[in-house]
PDB file of C-alpha atoms in Angstrom:
ATOM      1  CA  UNK A  17       0.013  -0.138   0.039  1.00  0.00           C
ATOM      2  CA  UNK A  18       1.163   3.698  -0.661  1.00  0.00           C
ATOM      3  CA  UNK A  19      -0.014   6.864   0.913  1.00  0.00           C
ATOM      4  CA  UNK A  20      -2.165   9.112  -1.025  1.00  0.00           C
ATOM      5  CA  UNK A  21       0.104  12.214  -0.426  1.00  0.00           C
ATOM      6  CA  UNK A  22       3.749  13.068  -1.249  1.00  0.00           C
ATOM      7  CA  UNK A  23       4.365  16.471   0.112  1.00  0.00           C
ATOM      8  CA  UNK A  24       8.219  16.616  -0.423  1.00  0.00           C
ATOM      9  CA  UNK A  25      10.366  16.211  -3.339  1.00  0.00           C
ATOM     10  CA  UNK A  26      12.050  12.675  -3.852  1.00  0.00           C
ATOM     11  CA  UNK A  27      15.359  12.466  -2.277  1.00  0.00           C
ATOM     12  CA  UNK A  28      18.863  12.249  -3.722  1.00  0.00           C
ATOM     13  CA  UNK A  29      18.903   8.860  -2.119  1.00  0.00           C
ATOM     14  CA  UNK A  30      15.707   7.559  -3.943  1.00  0.00           C
ATOM     15  CA  UNK A  31      16.928   8.774  -7.311  1.00  0.00           C
ATOM     16  CA  UNK A  32      20.521   6.929  -6.921  1.00  0.00           C
ATOM     17  CA  UNK A  33      19.369   3.439  -7.116  1.00  0.00           C
ATOM     18  CA  UNK A  34      16.261   1.192  -8.092  1.00  0.00           C
ATOM     19  CA  UNK A  35      13.422   1.525  -5.732  1.00  0.00           C
ATOM     20  CA  UNK A  36      12.716  -2.442  -6.463  1.00  0.00           C
ATOM     21  CA  UNK A  37      15.501  -4.802  -7.674  1.00  0.00           C
ATOM     22  CA  UNK A  38      14.564  -6.807 -10.797  1.00  0.00           C
ATOM     23  CA  UNK A  39      14.336  -9.916  -8.468  1.00  0.00           C
ATOM     24  CA  UNK A  40      11.725  -8.287  -6.389  1.00  0.00           C
ATOM     25  CA  UNK A  41       9.570  -7.329  -9.447  1.00  0.00           C
ATOM     26  CA  UNK A  42       9.516 -10.504 -10.795  1.00  0.00           C
ATOM     27  CA  UNK A  43       8.653 -12.128  -7.760  1.00  0.00           C
ATOM     28  CA  UNK A  44       6.056  -9.561  -7.192  1.00  0.00           C
ATOM     29  CA  UNK A  45       4.273 -10.075 -10.306  1.00  0.00           C
ATOM     30  CA  UNK A  46       4.546 -13.835 -10.016  1.00  0.00           C
ATOM     31  CA  UNK A  47       2.880 -13.758  -6.777  1.00  0.00           C
ATOM     32  CA  UNK A  48       0.200 -11.587  -7.948  1.00  0.00           C
ATOM     33  CA  UNK A  49      -0.509 -13.958 -10.619  1.00  0.00           C
ATOM     34  CA  UNK A  50      -0.677 -16.850  -8.376  1.00  0.00           C
ATOM     35  CA  UNK A  51      -2.777 -15.021  -5.914  1.00  0.00           C
ATOM     36  CA  UNK A  52      -5.365 -14.289  -8.485  1.00  0.00           C
ATOM     37  CA  UNK A  53      -5.408 -17.919  -9.820  1.00  0.00           C
ATOM     38  CA  UNK A  54      -5.503 -19.517  -6.319  1.00  0.00           C
ATOM     39  CA  UNK A  55      -8.667 -16.944  -5.132  1.00  0.00           C
ATOM     40  CA  UNK A  56     -10.800 -17.361  -8.278  1.00  0.00           C
ATOM     41  CA  UNK A  57      -9.999 -21.153  -8.126  1.00  0.00           C
ATOM     42  CA  UNK A  58     -10.667 -21.373  -4.709  1.00  0.00           C
ATOM     43  CA  UNK A  59     -14.064 -19.700  -4.810  1.00  0.00           C
ATOM     44  CA  UNK A  60     -15.025 -22.411  -7.210  1.00  0.00           C
ATOM     45  CA  UNK A  61     -14.108 -24.794  -4.866  1.00  0.00           C
ATOM     46  CA  UNK A  62     -15.925 -23.482  -1.993  1.00  0.00           C
ATOM     47  CA  UNK A  63     -19.072 -23.365  -4.310  1.00  0.00           C
ATOM     48  CA  UNK A  64     -18.701 -27.312  -4.398  1.00  0.00           C
ATOM     49  CA  UNK A  65     -19.292 -27.458  -0.664  1.00  0.00           C
ATOM     50  CA  UNK A  66     -20.158 -24.073   0.935  1.00  0.00           C
ATOM     51  CA  UNK A  67     -20.021 -24.027   4.771  1.00  0.00           C
ATOM     52  CA  UNK A  68     -21.690 -20.539   4.809  1.00  0.00           C
ATOM     53  CA  UNK A  69     -25.098 -19.537   3.447  1.00  0.00           C
ATOM     54  CA  UNK A  70     -23.776 -18.109   0.115  1.00  0.00           C
ATOM     55  CA  UNK A  71     -22.186 -19.093  -2.929  1.00  0.00           C
ATOM     56  CA  UNK A  72     -19.531 -17.166  -5.095  1.00  0.00           C
ATOM     57  CA  UNK A  73     -20.874 -15.940  -8.396  1.00  0.00           C
ATOM     58  CA  UNK A  74     -19.901 -18.418 -11.097  1.00  0.00           C
ATOM     59  CA  UNK A  75     -18.797 -15.761 -13.313  1.00  0.00           C
ATOM     60  CA  UNK A  76     -15.822 -14.378 -11.133  1.00  0.00           C
ATOM     61  CA  UNK A  77     -14.756 -18.079 -10.318  1.00  0.00           C
ATOM     62  CA  UNK A  78     -12.095 -20.282 -12.455  1.00  0.00           C
ATOM     63  CA  UNK A  79     -12.003 -23.851 -13.418  1.00  0.00           C
ATOM     64  CA  UNK A  80     -15.485 -24.313 -14.587  1.00  0.00           C
ATOM     65  CA  UNK A  81     -16.135 -27.381 -12.668  1.00  0.00           C
ATOM     66  CA  UNK A  82     -14.490 -28.783  -9.345  1.00  0.00           C
ATOM     67  CA  UNK A  83     -12.046 -30.654 -10.905  1.00  0.00           C
ATOM     68  CA  UNK A  84     -10.940 -27.953 -13.204  1.00  0.00           C
ATOM     69  CA  UNK A  85     -10.482 -25.596 -10.229  1.00  0.00           C
ATOM     70  CA  UNK A  86      -8.549 -28.148  -8.454  1.00  0.00           C
ATOM     71  CA  UNK A  87      -6.076 -28.442 -11.299  1.00  0.00           C
ATOM     72  CA  UNK A  88      -5.652 -24.496 -11.346  1.00  0.00           C
ATOM     73  CA  UNK A  89      -5.578 -24.287  -7.613  1.00  0.00           C
ATOM     74  CA  UNK A  90      -2.557 -26.767  -7.370  1.00  0.00           C
ATOM     75  CA  UNK A  91      -0.615 -25.322 -10.162  1.00  0.00           C
ATOM     76  CA  UNK A  92      -0.916 -22.097  -8.668  1.00  0.00           C
ATOM     77  CA  UNK A  93      -0.129 -23.273  -5.165  1.00  0.00           C
ATOM     78  CA  UNK A  94       3.420 -24.643  -6.603  1.00  0.00           C
ATOM     79  CA  UNK A  95       3.933 -21.165  -8.268  1.00  0.00           C
ATOM     80  CA  UNK A  96       3.107 -19.219  -4.869  1.00  0.00           C
ATOM     81  CA  UNK A  97       5.364 -21.899  -2.860  1.00  0.00           C
ATOM     82  CA  UNK A  98       8.248 -21.456  -4.974  1.00  0.00           C
ATOM     83  CA  UNK A  99       8.001 -17.945  -5.587  1.00  0.00           C
ATOM     84  CA  UNK A 100       7.491 -17.187  -1.756  1.00  0.00           C
ATOM     85  CA  UNK A 101      10.233 -18.981  -0.557  1.00  0.00           C
ATOM     86  CA  UNK A 102      12.734 -17.187  -3.099  1.00  0.00           C
ATOM     87  CA  UNK A 103      11.200 -13.951  -2.246  1.00  0.00           C
ATOM     88  CA  UNK A 104      11.825 -14.714   1.242  1.00  0.00           C
ATOM     89  CA  UNK A 105      15.174 -16.138   0.556  1.00  0.00           C
ATOM     90  CA  UNK A 106      16.117 -13.165  -1.247  1.00  0.00           C
ATOM     91  CA  UNK A 107      14.643 -10.387   1.345  1.00  0.00           C
ATOM     92  CA  UNK A 108      16.900 -12.152   3.905  1.00  0.00           C
ATOM     93  CA  UNK A 109      20.162 -12.853   1.862  1.00  0.00           C
ATOM     94  CA  UNK A 110      20.271  -9.253   0.639  1.00  0.00           C
ATOM     95  CA  UNK A 111      19.305  -7.580   4.023  1.00  0.00           C
ATOM     96  CA  UNK A 112      16.237  -6.052   2.496  1.00  0.00           C
ATOM     97  CA  UNK A 113      13.816  -7.476   5.127  1.00  0.00           C
ATOM     98  CA  UNK A 114      15.571  -5.774   8.126  1.00  0.00           C
ATOM     99  CA  UNK A 115      16.219  -2.486   5.857  1.00  0.00           C
ATOM    100  CA  UNK A 116      12.504  -2.453   4.546  1.00  0.00           C
ATOM    101  CA  UNK A 117      10.055  -3.633   7.207  1.00  0.00           C
ATOM    102  CA  UNK A 118      12.206  -2.873  10.564  1.00  0.00           C
ATOM    103  CA  UNK A 119      12.103  -1.335  13.041  1.00  0.00           C
ATOM    104  CA  UNK A 120       8.279  -1.303  13.392  1.00  0.00           C
ATOM    105  CA  UNK A 121       6.409  -0.291  16.373  1.00  0.00           C
ATOM    106  CA  UNK A 122       3.016   0.151  17.794  1.00  0.00           C
ATOM    107  CA  UNK A 123       3.524   4.089  18.244  1.00  0.00           C
ATOM    108  CA  UNK A 124       4.960   4.366  14.796  1.00  0.00           C
ATOM    109  CA  UNK A 125       1.835   2.498  13.312  1.00  0.00           C
ATOM    110  CA  UNK A 126      -0.512   4.527  15.321  1.00  0.00           C
ATOM    111  CA  UNK A 127       1.204   7.771  14.067  1.00  0.00           C
ATOM    112  CA  UNK A 128       1.216   6.859  10.622  1.00  0.00           C
ATOM    113  CA  UNK A 129      -2.264   5.440  10.395  1.00  0.00           C
ATOM    114  CA  UNK A 130      -3.535   8.664  11.822  1.00  0.00           C
ATOM    115  CA  UNK A 131      -1.580  10.712   9.448  1.00  0.00           C
ATOM    116  CA  UNK A 132      -3.367   8.476   6.688  1.00  0.00           C
ATOM    117  CA  UNK A 133      -6.549   8.983   7.998  1.00  0.00           C
ATOM    118  CA  UNK A 134      -6.068  12.937   7.799  1.00  0.00           C
ATOM    119  CA  UNK A 135      -4.641  12.619   4.212  1.00  0.00           C
ATOM    120  CA  UNK A 136      -1.047  13.941   5.538  1.00  0.00           C
ATOM    121  CA  UNK A 137       0.926  10.730   5.235  1.00  0.00           C
ATOM    122  CA  UNK A 138       4.139  11.876   3.171  1.00  0.00           C
ATOM    123  CA  UNK A 139       5.870   9.179   0.831  1.00  0.00           C
ATOM    124  CA  UNK A 140       8.394  11.373  -0.473  1.00  0.00           C
ATOM    125  CA  UNK A 141      11.069   8.718  -0.588  1.00  0.00           C
ATOM    126  CA  UNK A 142       9.672   5.424  -2.439  1.00  0.00           C
ATOM    127  CA  UNK A 143      12.884   3.504  -0.899  1.00  0.00           C
ATOM    128  CA  UNK A 144      11.317   3.827   2.456  1.00  0.00           C
ATOM    129  CA  UNK A 145       7.969   2.124   3.732  1.00  0.00           C
ATOM    130  CA  UNK A 146       5.825   3.869   6.494  1.00  0.00           C
ATOM    131  CA  UNK A 147       4.765   2.086   9.612  1.00  0.00           C
ATOM    132  CA  UNK A 148       1.457   1.315   8.120  1.00  0.00           C
ATOM    133  CA  UNK A 149       3.098  -0.469   4.822  1.00  0.00           C
ATOM    134  CA  UNK A 150       5.669  -2.248   6.898  1.00  0.00           C
ATOM    135  CA  UNK A 151       2.700  -3.761   9.136  1.00  0.00           C
ATOM    136  CA  UNK A 152       0.560  -4.409   6.052  1.00  0.00           C
ATOM    137  CA  UNK A 153       3.141  -6.342   4.155  1.00  0.00           C
ATOM    138  CA  UNK A 154       4.349  -8.401   7.129  1.00  0.00           C
ATOM    139  CA  UNK A 155       0.898  -9.174   7.541  1.00  0.00           C
ATOM    140  CA  UNK A 156       0.396 -10.454   4.161  1.00  0.00           C
ATOM    141  CA  UNK A 157       3.625 -12.529   4.491  1.00  0.00           C
ATOM    142  CA  UNK A 158       2.473 -13.907   7.437  1.00  0.00           C
ATOM    143  CA  UNK A 159      -1.313 -14.708   6.111  1.00  0.00           C
ATOM    144  CA  UNK A 160       0.171 -16.393   3.048  1.00  0.00           C
ATOM    145  CA  UNK A 161       2.248 -18.878   5.340  1.00  0.00           C
ATOM    146  CA  UNK A 162      -0.877 -19.557   7.185  1.00  0.00           C
ATOM    147  CA  UNK A 163      -2.793 -20.056   3.737  1.00  0.00           C
ATOM    148  CA  UNK A 164      -0.032 -22.483   2.831  1.00  0.00           C
ATOM    149  CA  UNK A 165      -0.115 -24.662   6.044  1.00  0.00           C
ATOM    150  CA  UNK A 166      -3.967 -24.789   6.105  1.00  0.00           C
ATOM    151  CA  UNK A 167      -3.957 -25.692   2.365  1.00  0.00           C
ATOM    152  CA  UNK A 168      -1.640 -28.623   3.156  1.00  0.00           C
ATOM    153  CA  UNK A 169      -4.172 -29.708   5.683  1.00  0.00           C
ATOM    154  CA  UNK A 170      -6.872 -29.737   3.099  1.00  0.00           C
ATOM    155  CA  UNK A 171      -4.921 -31.387   0.436  1.00  0.00           C
ATOM    156  CA  UNK A 172      -3.004 -34.072   2.624  1.00  0.00           C
ATOM    157  CA  UNK A 173      -5.034 -33.963   5.700  1.00  0.00           C
ATOM    158  CA  UNK A 174      -3.592 -37.675   6.696  1.00  0.00           C
ATOM    159  CA  UNK A 175       0.061 -36.879   6.118  1.00  0.00           C
ATOM    160  CA  UNK A 176      -0.058 -33.835   8.201  1.00  0.00           C
ATOM    161  CA  UNK A 177      -2.213 -35.021  11.595  1.00  0.00           C
ATOM    162  CA  UNK A 178      -0.219 -32.721  13.814  1.00  0.00           C
ATOM    163  CA  UNK A 179      -0.570 -29.730  11.703  1.00  0.00           C
ATOM    164  CA  UNK A 180      -4.374 -30.614  11.344  1.00  0.00           C
ATOM    165  CA  UNK A 181      -4.964 -30.952  14.818  1.00  0.00           C
ATOM    166  CA  UNK A 182      -3.200 -27.714  15.545  1.00  0.00           C
ATOM    167  CA  UNK A 183      -5.850 -26.023  13.321  1.00  0.00           C
ATOM    168  CA  UNK A 184      -8.958 -27.720  15.039  1.00  0.00           C
ATOM    169  CA  UNK A 185      -9.454 -30.353  12.536  1.00  0.00           C
ATOM    170  CA  UNK A 186     -10.219 -30.752   8.636  1.00  0.00           C
ATOM    171  CA  UNK A 187     -13.514 -28.429   8.951  1.00  0.00           C
ATOM    172  CA  UNK A 188     -11.628 -25.823  11.081  1.00  0.00           C
ATOM    173  CA  UNK A 189      -8.656 -25.617   8.589  1.00  0.00           C
ATOM    174  CA  UNK A 190     -11.172 -25.061   5.820  1.00  0.00           C
ATOM    175  CA  UNK A 191     -12.370 -21.968   7.777  1.00  0.00           C
ATOM    176  CA  UNK A 192      -8.771 -20.670   8.592  1.00  0.00           C
ATOM    177  CA  UNK A 193      -8.007 -21.192   4.773  1.00  0.00           C
ATOM    178  CA  UNK A 194     -11.185 -19.128   3.591  1.00  0.00           C
ATOM    179  CA  UNK A 195     -10.685 -16.307   6.195  1.00  0.00           C
ATOM    180  CA  UNK A 196      -6.935 -16.315   4.974  1.00  0.00           C
ATOM    181  CA  UNK A 197      -8.150 -15.901   1.530  1.00  0.00           C
ATOM    182  CA  UNK A 198     -10.476 -13.275   2.570  1.00  0.00           C
ATOM    183  CA  UNK A 199      -7.767 -11.133   4.311  1.00  0.00           C
ATOM    184  CA  UNK A 200      -5.624 -11.315   1.028  1.00  0.00           C
ATOM    185  CA  UNK A 201      -8.492 -10.325  -1.043  1.00  0.00           C
ATOM    186  CA  UNK A 202      -9.143  -7.110   1.278  1.00  0.00           C
ATOM    187  CA  UNK A 203      -5.496  -6.360   1.010  1.00  0.00           C
ATOM    188  CA  UNK A 204      -5.672  -6.398  -2.824  1.00  0.00           C
ATOM    189  CA  UNK A 205      -8.615  -4.221  -2.661  1.00  0.00           C
ATOM    190  CA  UNK A 206      -7.166  -1.609  -0.660  1.00  0.00           C
ATOM    191  CA  UNK A 207      -3.576  -2.009  -2.408  1.00  0.00           C
ATOM    192  CA  UNK A 208      -5.391  -1.324  -5.702  1.00  0.00           C
ATOM    193  CA  UNK A 209      -7.331   1.785  -4.395  1.00  0.00           C
ATOM    194  CA  UNK A 210      -4.089   2.932  -3.183  1.00  0.00           C
ATOM    195  CA  UNK A 211      -2.287   2.354  -6.688  1.00  0.00           C
ATOM    196  CA  UNK A 212      -4.937   4.227  -8.265  1.00  0.00           C
ATOM    197  CA  UNK A 213      -4.567   7.184  -5.746  1.00  0.00           C
ATOM    198  CA  UNK A 214      -0.839   7.174  -6.789  1.00  0.00           C
ATOM    199  CA  UNK A 215      -0.546   5.544 -10.113  1.00  0.00           C
ATOM    200  CA  UNK A 216       3.260   6.466 -10.235  1.00  0.00           C
ATOM    201  CA  UNK A 217       3.917   3.436  -7.732  1.00  0.00           C
ATOM    202  CA  UNK A 218       2.553   1.219 -10.653  1.00  0.00           C
ATOM    203  CA  UNK A 219       5.280   2.394 -12.630  1.00  0.00           C
ATOM    204  CA  UNK A 220       7.743   2.051 -10.209  1.00  0.00           C
ATOM    205  CA  UNK A 221       7.088  -1.760  -9.868  1.00  0.00           C
ATOM    206  CA  UNK A 222       7.199  -2.213 -13.646  1.00  0.00           C
ATOM    207  CA  UNK A 223      10.642  -0.299 -14.167  1.00  0.00           C
ATOM    208  CA  UNK A 224      11.829  -0.415 -10.784  1.00  0.00           C
ATOM    209  CA  UNK A 225      12.908   3.376 -10.594  1.00  0.00           C
ATOM    210  CA  UNK A 226      10.845   6.084  -9.035  1.00  0.00           C
ATOM    211  CA  UNK A 227       8.365   7.768 -11.273  1.00  0.00           C
ATOM    212  CA  UNK A 228       8.215  11.741 -11.092  1.00  0.00           C
ATOM    213  CA  UNK A 229       4.945  12.893  -9.298  1.00  0.00           C
TER     214      UNK A 229
END
C-alpha cells in the first residue's frame, strides 16, 4: 500500500538506485498471478461444498467445474510456494527484510495511521516504507504462510495429522483457509485503491525506478 500524498520532493537517495530490484519485481508479479488464480479457483472449490449460506458467483470463479478448479489451484499453489520461498530467501540474503520492514513499533503504526486518515502521510522517498505499509506487508507474508499451511491440511490431511490438529481439525482448517483468503482479497482491494490514487507507484513496480510525481 502507498500513501495518498507526497508533500516533499523525492530525495537524492531515492534517485540514486532502483526502488525495487529486478528479482523483487519479478517475484511480485508472479505472486500476484498466483494469488489471482488461487483465489478465483478457490472460490469455485468453495462453491462445491459451501459452509456459509452463500455461494460465490460463477462468473468470477476459475475452473468451470470442481476438477478443473482443483487443477488450477494446485498449479498456482506450487507457483506461490516456490516464488514465496525465493522472495523470502532473497529478502533475507540481501538484507532487504531488515532494512525495509524494521524497526516497526505500535507507536509508529498509530502515528502513521492517523496521518493517513487525515491525508497527511508523506511518501516522499519511495525507498522507505511507512509504518502502516510495513505492518501490512508483514501481515500478508504471515497470512500467506497460514494459507499454505492450512492448504496442506486440506490437500493431505492424513499426512499432516499434527498440523491438522493444531488447526482444530479438517473443517476448522477449511475456515482458516477461507478467512486467510478473505484477508488477502481485502489487502488486494485496498492496495489497488492506493495504486489508483498514486499511479506512479505502479510505474515504479514495473520499471524499478521512482516515477516523478
